[in-house]
Coordinates of C-alpha atoms and ligand atoms in Angstrom, one line a residue:
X12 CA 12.2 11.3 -8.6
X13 CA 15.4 12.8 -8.9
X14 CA 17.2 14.6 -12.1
X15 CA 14.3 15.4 -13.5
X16 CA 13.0 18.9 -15.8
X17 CA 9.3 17.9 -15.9
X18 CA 6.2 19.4 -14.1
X19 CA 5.3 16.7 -11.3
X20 CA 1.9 16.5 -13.3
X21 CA 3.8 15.0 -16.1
X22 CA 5.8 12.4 -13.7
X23 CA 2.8 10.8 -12.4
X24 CA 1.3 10.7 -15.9
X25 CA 4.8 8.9 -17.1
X26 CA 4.5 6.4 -14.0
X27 CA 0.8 5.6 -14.8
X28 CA 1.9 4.7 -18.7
X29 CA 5.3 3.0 -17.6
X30 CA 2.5 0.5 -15.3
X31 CA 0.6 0.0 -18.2
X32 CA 3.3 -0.3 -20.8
X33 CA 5.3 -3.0 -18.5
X34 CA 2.5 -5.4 -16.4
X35 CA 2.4 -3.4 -13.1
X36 CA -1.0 -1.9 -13.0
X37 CA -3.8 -2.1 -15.4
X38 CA -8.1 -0.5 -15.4
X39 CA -9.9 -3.0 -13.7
X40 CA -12.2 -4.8 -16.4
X41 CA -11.2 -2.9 -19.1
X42 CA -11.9 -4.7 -22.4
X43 CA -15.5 -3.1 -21.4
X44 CA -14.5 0.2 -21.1
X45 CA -13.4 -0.1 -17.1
X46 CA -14.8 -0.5 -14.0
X47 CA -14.5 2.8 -12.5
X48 CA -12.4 2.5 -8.6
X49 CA -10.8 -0.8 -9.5
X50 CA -7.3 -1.7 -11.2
X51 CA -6.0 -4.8 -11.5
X52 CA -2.4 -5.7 -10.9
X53 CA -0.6 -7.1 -13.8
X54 CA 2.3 -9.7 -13.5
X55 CA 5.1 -7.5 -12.1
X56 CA 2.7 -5.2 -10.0
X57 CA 1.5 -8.7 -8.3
X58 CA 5.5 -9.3 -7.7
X59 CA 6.2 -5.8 -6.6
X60 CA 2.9 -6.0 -4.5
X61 CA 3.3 -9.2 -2.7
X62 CA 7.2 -8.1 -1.8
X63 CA 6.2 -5.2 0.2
X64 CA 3.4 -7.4 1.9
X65 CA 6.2 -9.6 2.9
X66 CA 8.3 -7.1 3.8
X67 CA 5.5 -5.7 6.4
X68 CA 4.6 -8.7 7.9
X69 CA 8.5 -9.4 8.4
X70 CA 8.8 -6.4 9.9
X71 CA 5.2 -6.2 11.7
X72 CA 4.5 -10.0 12.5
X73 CA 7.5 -12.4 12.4
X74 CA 10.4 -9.6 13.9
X75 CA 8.0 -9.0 17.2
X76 CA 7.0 -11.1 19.6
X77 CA 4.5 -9.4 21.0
X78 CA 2.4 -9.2 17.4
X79 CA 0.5 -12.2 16.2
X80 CA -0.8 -12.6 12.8
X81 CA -4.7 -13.4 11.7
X82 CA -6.6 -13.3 8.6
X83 CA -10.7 -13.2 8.9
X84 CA -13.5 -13.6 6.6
X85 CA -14.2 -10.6 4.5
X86 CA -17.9 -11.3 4.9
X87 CA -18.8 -10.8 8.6
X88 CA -22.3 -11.0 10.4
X89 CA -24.1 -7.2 9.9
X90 CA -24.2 -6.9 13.9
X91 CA -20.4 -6.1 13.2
X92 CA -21.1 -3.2 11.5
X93 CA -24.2 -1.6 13.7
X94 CA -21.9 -2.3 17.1
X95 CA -18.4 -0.8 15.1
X96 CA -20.6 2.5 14.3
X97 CA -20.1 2.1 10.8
X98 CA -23.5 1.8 10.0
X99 CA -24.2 4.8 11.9
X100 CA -21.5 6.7 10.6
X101 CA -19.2 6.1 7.8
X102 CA -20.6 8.9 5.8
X103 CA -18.9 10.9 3.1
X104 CA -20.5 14.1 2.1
X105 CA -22.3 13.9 -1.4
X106 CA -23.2 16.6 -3.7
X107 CA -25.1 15.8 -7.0
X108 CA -24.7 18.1 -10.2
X109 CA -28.5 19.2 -10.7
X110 CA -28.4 18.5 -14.3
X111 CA -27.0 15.6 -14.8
X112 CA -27.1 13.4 -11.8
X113 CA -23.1 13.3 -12.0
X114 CA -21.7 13.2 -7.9
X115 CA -18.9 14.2 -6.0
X116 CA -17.3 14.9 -3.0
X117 CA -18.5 18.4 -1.6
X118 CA -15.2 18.4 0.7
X119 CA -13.6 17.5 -2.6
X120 CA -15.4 20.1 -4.8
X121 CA -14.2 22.7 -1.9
X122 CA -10.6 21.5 -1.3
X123 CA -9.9 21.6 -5.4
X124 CA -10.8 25.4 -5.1
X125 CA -8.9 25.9 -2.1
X126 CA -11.1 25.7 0.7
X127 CA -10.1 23.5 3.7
X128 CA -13.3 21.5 4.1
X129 CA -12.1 18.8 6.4
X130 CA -14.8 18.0 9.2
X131 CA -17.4 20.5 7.8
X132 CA -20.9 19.9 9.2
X133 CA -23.2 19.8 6.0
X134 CA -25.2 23.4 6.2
X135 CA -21.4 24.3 6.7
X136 CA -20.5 22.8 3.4
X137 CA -23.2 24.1 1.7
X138 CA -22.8 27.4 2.8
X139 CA -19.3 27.1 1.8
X140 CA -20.5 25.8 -1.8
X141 CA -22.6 29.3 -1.9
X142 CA -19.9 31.6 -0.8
X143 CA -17.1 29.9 -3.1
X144 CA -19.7 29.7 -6.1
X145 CA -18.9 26.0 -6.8
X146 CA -20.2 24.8 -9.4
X147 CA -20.3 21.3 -10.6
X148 CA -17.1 20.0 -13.4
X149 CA -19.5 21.0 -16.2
X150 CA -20.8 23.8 -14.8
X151 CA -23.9 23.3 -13.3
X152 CA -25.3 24.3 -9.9
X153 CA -25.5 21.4 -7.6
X154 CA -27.8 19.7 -5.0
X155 CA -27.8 20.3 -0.9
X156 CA -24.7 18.2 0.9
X157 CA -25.8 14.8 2.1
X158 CA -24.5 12.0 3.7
X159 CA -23.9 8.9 1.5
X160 CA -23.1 5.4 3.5
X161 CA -19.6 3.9 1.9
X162 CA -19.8 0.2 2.9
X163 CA -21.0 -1.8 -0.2
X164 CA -24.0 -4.2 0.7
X165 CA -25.1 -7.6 0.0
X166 CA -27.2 -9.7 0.6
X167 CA -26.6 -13.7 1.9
X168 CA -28.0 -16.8 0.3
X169 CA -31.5 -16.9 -0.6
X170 CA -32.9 -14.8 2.4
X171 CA -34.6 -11.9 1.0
X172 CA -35.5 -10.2 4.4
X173 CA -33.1 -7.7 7.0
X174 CA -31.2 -10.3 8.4
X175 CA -29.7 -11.3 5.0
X176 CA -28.5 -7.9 4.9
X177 CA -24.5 -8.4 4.6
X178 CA -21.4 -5.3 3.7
X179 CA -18.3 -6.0 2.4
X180 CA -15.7 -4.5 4.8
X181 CA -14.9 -1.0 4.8
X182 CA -11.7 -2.1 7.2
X183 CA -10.0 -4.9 8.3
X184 CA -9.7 -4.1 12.1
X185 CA -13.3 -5.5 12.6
X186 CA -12.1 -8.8 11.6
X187 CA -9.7 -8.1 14.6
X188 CA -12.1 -7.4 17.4
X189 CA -14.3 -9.9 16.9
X190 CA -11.3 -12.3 17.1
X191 CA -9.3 -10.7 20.2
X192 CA -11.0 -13.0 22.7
X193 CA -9.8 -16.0 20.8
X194 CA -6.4 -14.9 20.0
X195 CA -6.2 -13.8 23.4
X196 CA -8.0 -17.5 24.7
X197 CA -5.4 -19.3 22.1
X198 CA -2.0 -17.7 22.3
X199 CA -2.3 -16.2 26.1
X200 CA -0.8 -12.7 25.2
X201 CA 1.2 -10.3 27.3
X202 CA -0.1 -7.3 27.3
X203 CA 0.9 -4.9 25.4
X204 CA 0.4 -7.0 22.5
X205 CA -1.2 -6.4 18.5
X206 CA -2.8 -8.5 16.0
X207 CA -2.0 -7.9 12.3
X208 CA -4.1 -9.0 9.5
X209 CA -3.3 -8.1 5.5
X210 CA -6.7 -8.3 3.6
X211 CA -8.9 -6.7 1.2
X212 CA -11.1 -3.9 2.0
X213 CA -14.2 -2.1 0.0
X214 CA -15.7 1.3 0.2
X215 CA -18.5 2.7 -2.3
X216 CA -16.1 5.9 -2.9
X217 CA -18.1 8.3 -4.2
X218 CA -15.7 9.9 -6.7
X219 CA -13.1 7.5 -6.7
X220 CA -9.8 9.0 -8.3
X221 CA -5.8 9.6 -8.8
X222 CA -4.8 6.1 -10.1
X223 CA -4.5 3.9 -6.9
X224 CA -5.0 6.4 -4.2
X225 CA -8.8 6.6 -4.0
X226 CA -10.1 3.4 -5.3
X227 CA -13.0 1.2 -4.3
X228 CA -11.7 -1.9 -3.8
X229 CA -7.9 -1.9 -1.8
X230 CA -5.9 -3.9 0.5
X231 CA -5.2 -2.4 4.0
X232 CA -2.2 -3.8 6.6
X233 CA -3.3 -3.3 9.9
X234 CA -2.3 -3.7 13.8
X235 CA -4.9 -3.7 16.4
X236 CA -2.5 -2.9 19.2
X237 CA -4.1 -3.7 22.7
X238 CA -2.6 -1.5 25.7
X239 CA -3.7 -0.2 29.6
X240 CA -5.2 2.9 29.2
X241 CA -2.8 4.6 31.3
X242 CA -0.1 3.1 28.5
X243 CA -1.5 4.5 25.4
X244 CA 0.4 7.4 24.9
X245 CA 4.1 5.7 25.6
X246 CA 3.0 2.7 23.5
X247 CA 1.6 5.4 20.9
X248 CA 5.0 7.2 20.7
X249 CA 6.6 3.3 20.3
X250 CA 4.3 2.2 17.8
X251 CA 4.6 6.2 15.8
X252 CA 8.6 5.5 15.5
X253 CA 7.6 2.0 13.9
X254 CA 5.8 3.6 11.5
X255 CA 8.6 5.9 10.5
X256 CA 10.8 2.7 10.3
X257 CA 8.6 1.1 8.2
X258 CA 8.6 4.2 5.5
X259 CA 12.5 4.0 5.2
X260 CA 12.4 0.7 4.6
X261 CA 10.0 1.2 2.1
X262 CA 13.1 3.7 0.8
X263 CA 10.7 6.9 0.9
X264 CA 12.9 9.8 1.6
X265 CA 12.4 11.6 4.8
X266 CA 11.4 14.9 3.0
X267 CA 8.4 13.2 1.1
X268 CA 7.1 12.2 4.2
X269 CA 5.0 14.4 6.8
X270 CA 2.8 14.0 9.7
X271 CA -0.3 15.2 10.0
X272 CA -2.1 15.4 13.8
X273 CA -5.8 15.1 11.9
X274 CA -7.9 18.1 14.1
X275 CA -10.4 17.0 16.7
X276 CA -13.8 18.0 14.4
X277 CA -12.7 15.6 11.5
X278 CA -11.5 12.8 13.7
X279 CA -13.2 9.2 12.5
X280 CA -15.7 8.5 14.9
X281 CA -14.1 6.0 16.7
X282 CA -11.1 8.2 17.5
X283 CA -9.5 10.2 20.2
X284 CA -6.4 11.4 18.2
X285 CA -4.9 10.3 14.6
X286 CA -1.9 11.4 12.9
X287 CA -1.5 11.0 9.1
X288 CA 1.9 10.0 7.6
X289 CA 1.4 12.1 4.3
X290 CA 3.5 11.4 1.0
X291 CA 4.3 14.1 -1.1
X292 CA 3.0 12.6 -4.0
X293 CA 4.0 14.6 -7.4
X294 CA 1.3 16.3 -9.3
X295 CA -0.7 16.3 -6.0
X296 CA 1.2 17.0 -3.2
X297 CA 1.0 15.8 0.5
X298 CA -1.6 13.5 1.0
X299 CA -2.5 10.4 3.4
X300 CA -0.7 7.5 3.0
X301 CA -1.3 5.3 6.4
X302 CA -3.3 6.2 9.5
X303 CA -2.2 6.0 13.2
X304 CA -5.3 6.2 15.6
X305 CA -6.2 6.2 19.1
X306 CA -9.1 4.1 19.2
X307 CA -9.8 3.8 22.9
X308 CA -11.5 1.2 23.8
X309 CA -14.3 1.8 21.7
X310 CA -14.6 -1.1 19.6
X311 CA -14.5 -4.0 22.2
X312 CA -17.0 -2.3 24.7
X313 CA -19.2 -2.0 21.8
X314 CA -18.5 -5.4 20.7
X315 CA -19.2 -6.4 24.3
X316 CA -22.1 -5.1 24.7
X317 CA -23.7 -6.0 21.3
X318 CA -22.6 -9.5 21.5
X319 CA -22.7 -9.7 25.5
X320 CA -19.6 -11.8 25.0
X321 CA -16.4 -10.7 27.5
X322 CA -14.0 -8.7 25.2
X323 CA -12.2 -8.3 28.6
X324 CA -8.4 -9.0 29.7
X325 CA -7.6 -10.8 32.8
X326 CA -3.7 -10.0 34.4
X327 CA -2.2 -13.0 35.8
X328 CA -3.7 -11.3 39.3
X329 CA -7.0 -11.4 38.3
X330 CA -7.5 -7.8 37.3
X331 CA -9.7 -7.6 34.7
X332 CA -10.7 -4.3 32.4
X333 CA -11.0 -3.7 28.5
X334 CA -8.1 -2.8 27.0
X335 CA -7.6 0.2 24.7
X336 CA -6.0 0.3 21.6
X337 CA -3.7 1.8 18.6
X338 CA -4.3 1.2 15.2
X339 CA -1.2 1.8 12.7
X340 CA -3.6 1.6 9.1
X341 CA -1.6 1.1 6.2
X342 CA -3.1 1.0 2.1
X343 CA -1.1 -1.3 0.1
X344 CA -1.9 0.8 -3.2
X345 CA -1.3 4.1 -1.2
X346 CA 2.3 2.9 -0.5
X347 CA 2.7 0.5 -3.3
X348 CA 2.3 3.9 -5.3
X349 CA 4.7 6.4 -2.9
X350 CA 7.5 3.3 -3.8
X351 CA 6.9 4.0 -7.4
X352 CA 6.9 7.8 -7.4
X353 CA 10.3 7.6 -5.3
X354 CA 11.6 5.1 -7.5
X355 CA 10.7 6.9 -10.8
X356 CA 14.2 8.0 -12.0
X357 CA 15.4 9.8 -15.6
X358 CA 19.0 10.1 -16.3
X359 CA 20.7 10.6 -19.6
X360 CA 22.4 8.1 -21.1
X361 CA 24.2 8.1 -24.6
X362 CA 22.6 11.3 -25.1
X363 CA 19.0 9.3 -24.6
X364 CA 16.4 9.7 -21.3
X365 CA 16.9 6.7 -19.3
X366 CA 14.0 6.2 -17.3
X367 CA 14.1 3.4 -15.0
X368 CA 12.6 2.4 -11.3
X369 CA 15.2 2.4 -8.4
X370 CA 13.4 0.2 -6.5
X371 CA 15.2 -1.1 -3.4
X372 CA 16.8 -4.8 -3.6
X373 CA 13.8 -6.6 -1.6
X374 CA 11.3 -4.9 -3.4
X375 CA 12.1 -5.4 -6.9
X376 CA 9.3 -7.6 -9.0
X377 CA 12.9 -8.8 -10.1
X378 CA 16.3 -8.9 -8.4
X379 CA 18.5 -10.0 -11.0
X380 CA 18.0 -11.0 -14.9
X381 CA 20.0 -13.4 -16.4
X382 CA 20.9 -13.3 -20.6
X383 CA 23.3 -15.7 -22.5
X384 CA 25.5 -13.1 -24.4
X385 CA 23.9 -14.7 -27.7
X386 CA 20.9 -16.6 -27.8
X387 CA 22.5 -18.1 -30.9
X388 CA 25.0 -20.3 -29.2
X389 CA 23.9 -23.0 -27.2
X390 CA 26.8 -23.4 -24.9
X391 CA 26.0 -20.1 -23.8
X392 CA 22.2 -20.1 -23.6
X393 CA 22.9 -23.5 -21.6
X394 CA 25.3 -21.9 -19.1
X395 CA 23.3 -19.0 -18.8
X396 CA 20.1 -21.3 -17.9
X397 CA 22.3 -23.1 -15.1
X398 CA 22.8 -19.3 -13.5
X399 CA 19.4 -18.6 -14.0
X400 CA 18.3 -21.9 -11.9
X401 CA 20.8 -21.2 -9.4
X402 CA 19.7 -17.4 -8.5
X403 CA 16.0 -18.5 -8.7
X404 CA 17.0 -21.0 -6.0
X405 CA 18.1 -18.7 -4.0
X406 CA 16.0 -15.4 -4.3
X407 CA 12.8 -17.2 -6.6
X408 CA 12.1 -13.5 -8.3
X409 CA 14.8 -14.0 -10.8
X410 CA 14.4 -13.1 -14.8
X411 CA 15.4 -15.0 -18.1
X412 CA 16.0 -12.4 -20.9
X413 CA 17.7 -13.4 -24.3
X414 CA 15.7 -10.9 -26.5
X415 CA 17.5 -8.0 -28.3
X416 CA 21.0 -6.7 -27.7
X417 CA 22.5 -6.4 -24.5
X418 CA 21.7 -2.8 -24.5
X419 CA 18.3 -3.0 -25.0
X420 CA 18.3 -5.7 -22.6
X421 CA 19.9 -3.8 -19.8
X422 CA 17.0 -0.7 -20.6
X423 CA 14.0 -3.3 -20.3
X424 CA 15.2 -4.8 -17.0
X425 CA 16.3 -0.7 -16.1
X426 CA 12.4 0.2 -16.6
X427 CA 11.1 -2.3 -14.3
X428 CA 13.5 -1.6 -11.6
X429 CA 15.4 -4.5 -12.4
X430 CA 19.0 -4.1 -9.5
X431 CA 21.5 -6.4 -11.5
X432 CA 21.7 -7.8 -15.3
X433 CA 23.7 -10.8 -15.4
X434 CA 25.7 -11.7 -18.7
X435 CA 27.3 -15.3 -19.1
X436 CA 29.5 -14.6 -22.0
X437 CA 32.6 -16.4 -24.2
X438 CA 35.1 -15.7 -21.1
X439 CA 32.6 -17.4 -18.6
X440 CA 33.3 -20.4 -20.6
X441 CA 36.9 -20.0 -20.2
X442 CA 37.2 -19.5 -24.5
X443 CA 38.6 -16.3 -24.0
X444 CA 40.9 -16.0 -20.5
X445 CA 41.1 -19.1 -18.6
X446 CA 41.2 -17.3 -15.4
X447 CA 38.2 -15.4 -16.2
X448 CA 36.5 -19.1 -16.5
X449 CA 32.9 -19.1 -14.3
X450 CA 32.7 -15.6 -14.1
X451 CA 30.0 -13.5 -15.9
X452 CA 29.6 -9.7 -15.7
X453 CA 27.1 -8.1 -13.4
X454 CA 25.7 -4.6 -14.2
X455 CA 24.4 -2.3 -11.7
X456 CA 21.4 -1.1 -12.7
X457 CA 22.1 2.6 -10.9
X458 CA 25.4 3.8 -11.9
X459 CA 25.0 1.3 -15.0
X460 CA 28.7 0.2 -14.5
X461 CA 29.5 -3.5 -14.9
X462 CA 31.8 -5.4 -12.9
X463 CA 33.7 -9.3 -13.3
X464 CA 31.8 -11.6 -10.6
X465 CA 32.6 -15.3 -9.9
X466 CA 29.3 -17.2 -10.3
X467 CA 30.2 -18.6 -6.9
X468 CA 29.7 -15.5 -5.3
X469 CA 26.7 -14.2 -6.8
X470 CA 23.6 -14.6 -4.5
X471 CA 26.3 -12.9 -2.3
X472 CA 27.0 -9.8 -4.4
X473 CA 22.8 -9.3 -5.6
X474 CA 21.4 -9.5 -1.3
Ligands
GAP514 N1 -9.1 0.9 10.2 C1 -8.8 2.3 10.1 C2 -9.0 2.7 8.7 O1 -9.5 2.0 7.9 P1 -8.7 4.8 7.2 O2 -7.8 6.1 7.4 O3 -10.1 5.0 6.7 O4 -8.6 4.0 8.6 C3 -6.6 3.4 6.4 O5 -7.9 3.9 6.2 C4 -5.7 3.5 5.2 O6 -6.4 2.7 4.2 C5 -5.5 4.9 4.6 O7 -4.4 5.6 5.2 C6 -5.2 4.6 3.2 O8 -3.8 4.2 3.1 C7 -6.1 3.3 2.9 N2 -7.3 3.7 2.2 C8 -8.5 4.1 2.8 N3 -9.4 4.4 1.9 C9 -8.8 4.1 0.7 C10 -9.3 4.1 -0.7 N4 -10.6 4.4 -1.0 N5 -8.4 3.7 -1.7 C11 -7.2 3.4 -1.4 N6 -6.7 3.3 -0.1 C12 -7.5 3.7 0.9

């Protein structure tokens, strides 16, 4: 966010609205009253959404040769979940207001009055509780810490005992280690090598909050990253300086961004070390937006010996061990919401606050809008269309917009991060200046100047 006066509070509040107001974001269900933890993405969300998806696996998948792409079933045999540990141990700790039932985070409770509580046990939280004197949001005592499993259940087809017993997936990556033999059987993969997968993961937050950052229902992007264990930490300094590649593609400023080497007693319990990449989210500050973990080998071995299926790795001389692995963790809302805070611009224009998104070219819902001067006369509105089919062509995210003046126009397509407004005019038709003939004006959506462009060399000037 740059030139702007207002508390970061207020910023976030404005992006929230300007998501509603224009189609990016909207409450999950919420013609009856919401679903709380869910939002669904509205038409130019979806765009702005599956752009930076693209732009990952680009980047990720089909720019490496050593990283090869899969996408598993959400639902996945419950044996998953026992061998990954998460049945065992993906706890949050839960606290209940004594009165009313309401629950919440006790980390949460402690953090908002400014007590660390990352990796407390729970007589450590609720000791804490006592000594802070926290007190519920409406100002009740509250209940002992416990621990409160996050994976949703369910249960498959019409079997009503245990082993119908089925959880929606908390992460991707186990989709990934129960498919590295086959990946490994199929493709035949140098090691080092990763597998990526883009999918939808669940978790039964218990407080779910701050617009897309805690939700219970997200996407994650994920690399399992298989490496010697003598390798890890050269392949974990490679794979780190990816990551930070990634962010500046994704145009978040260097400043916004931290690291964050999570301590040893509030590591996930597969982990031997993790760093954070933080994003200095207004109104909130730094807080996670991917994960970078050491896993070890932790997952296959279990999956090994739960399965009793090889999850080993022959070399070409035979040597044979199970490999150990990174995991760079990204949340698609997480980021998807760091673009949009660094994006979020107010200038001043004709003495009016401009906002609008400065979205970078190849992640804009739209790159380029195209308006007839005057939707009134058809020789325009029918040149106009012929640009219009030819940018779509080319870049497929391209907008038709004949409604209002040009002015309001150019605001509209400004708001949603819109980098070029295209205007076929009298001149492009030659009525004007013959040697201005097939040449409309192009304004910049940034410095809002406007320049004469040949329609010939458009798709060049909007890459
Ligand atoms: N497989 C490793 C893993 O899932 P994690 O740190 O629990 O690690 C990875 O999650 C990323 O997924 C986080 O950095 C965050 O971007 C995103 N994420 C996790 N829980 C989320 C939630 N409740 N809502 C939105 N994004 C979430």
């Amino acid at each position: 966010m740059k030139n702007n006066t207002d508390t970061k509070d207020s910023v976030m509040e404005k992006i929230v609205a300007l998501c509603k107001r224009r189609g990016f974001v909207f409450q999950g269900s919420e013609i009856y009253g919401g679903l709380k933890g869910t939002w669904d993405l509205g038409p130019l969300g979806v765009a702005l959404n599956n752009n930076l998806k693209r732009e990952w696996w680009k980047m990720f998948v089909d720019n490496r040769e050593d990283v090869y792409g899969l996408d598993a079933a959400i639902l996945m045999n419950g044996k998953v979940w026992e061998a990954s540990g998460h049945v065992a141990g993906f706890f949050d700790p839960l606290v209940e207001d004594t009165e009313t039932g309401e629950r919440f985070r006790a980390d949460h409770l402690l953090k908002d009055v400014g007590v660390e509580a990352d990796g407390m046990s729970l007589e450590e939280l609720d000791a804490a509780i006592l000594e802070h004197k926290v007190m519920s949001p409406k100002g009740n005592t509250l209940s002992p810490a416990r621990q409160f499993n996050m994976m949703f259940e369910s249960r498959i087809g019409a079997t009503a005992g245990p082993e119908g017993k089925v959880y929606l997936r908390p992460e991707t990556a186990q989709g990934i280690f129960v498919n590295f033999k086959n990946v490994v059987d199929t493709m035949s993969p140098k090691i080092p090598f990763g597998i990526a997968q883009i999918g939808k993961a669940f978790r039964n937050e218990i407080a779910p909050r701050e617009f897309l950052f805690r939700v219970r229902e997200f996407e994650q992007m994920e690399i399992e990253y298989f490496v010697k264990e003598a390798d890890w930490e050269t392949e974990f300094e490679k794979l780190r300086a990816d990551i930070v590649a990634w962010h500046e593609h994704l145009g978040l400023s260097a400043e916004n961004i931290r690291e964050y080497e999570v301590p040893e007693n509030d590591l996930a319990h597969y982990s031997k070390r993790t760093i954070d990449f933080e994003y200095n989210y207004p109104g909130k500050g730094f807080d996670e937006l991917a994960g970078f973990a050491y896993r070890t080998d932790h997952d296959l071995k279990n999956h090994m010996e739960a399965s009793g299926k090889s999850m080993e790795y022959i070399e070409s001389d035979g040597t044979r061990f199970v490999p150990h692995v990174l995991e760079p963790s990204f949340g698609v809302g997480r980021a998807l919401t760091a673009v949009l805070c660094e994006a979020y611009t107010e200038d001043e224009m004709n003495g009016e606050v401009r906002p609008y998104l400065k979205l970078p070219n190849h992640l804009a819902p739209f790159r380029v809008a195209v308006s007839p001067l005057l939707k009134n006369k058809p020789e325009l509105v029918e040149k106009a269309r012929m640009v219009f089919k030819a940018l779509q062509a080319e870049f497929g995210n391209v907008a038709y917009d004949e409604n209002g003046n040009i002015g309001k126009r150019y605001r509209r397509q400004d708001e949603i991060g819109t980098p070029y407004c295209v205007v076929v005019d009298f001149e492009t038709l030659g009525q004007e200046a013959p040697d201005l003939i097939d040449t409309v004006t192009v304004r910049n959506r940034d410095t809002s100047e406007q320049e004469r462009i040949s329609i010939a060399n458009l798709v060049n000037y909007c890459q």
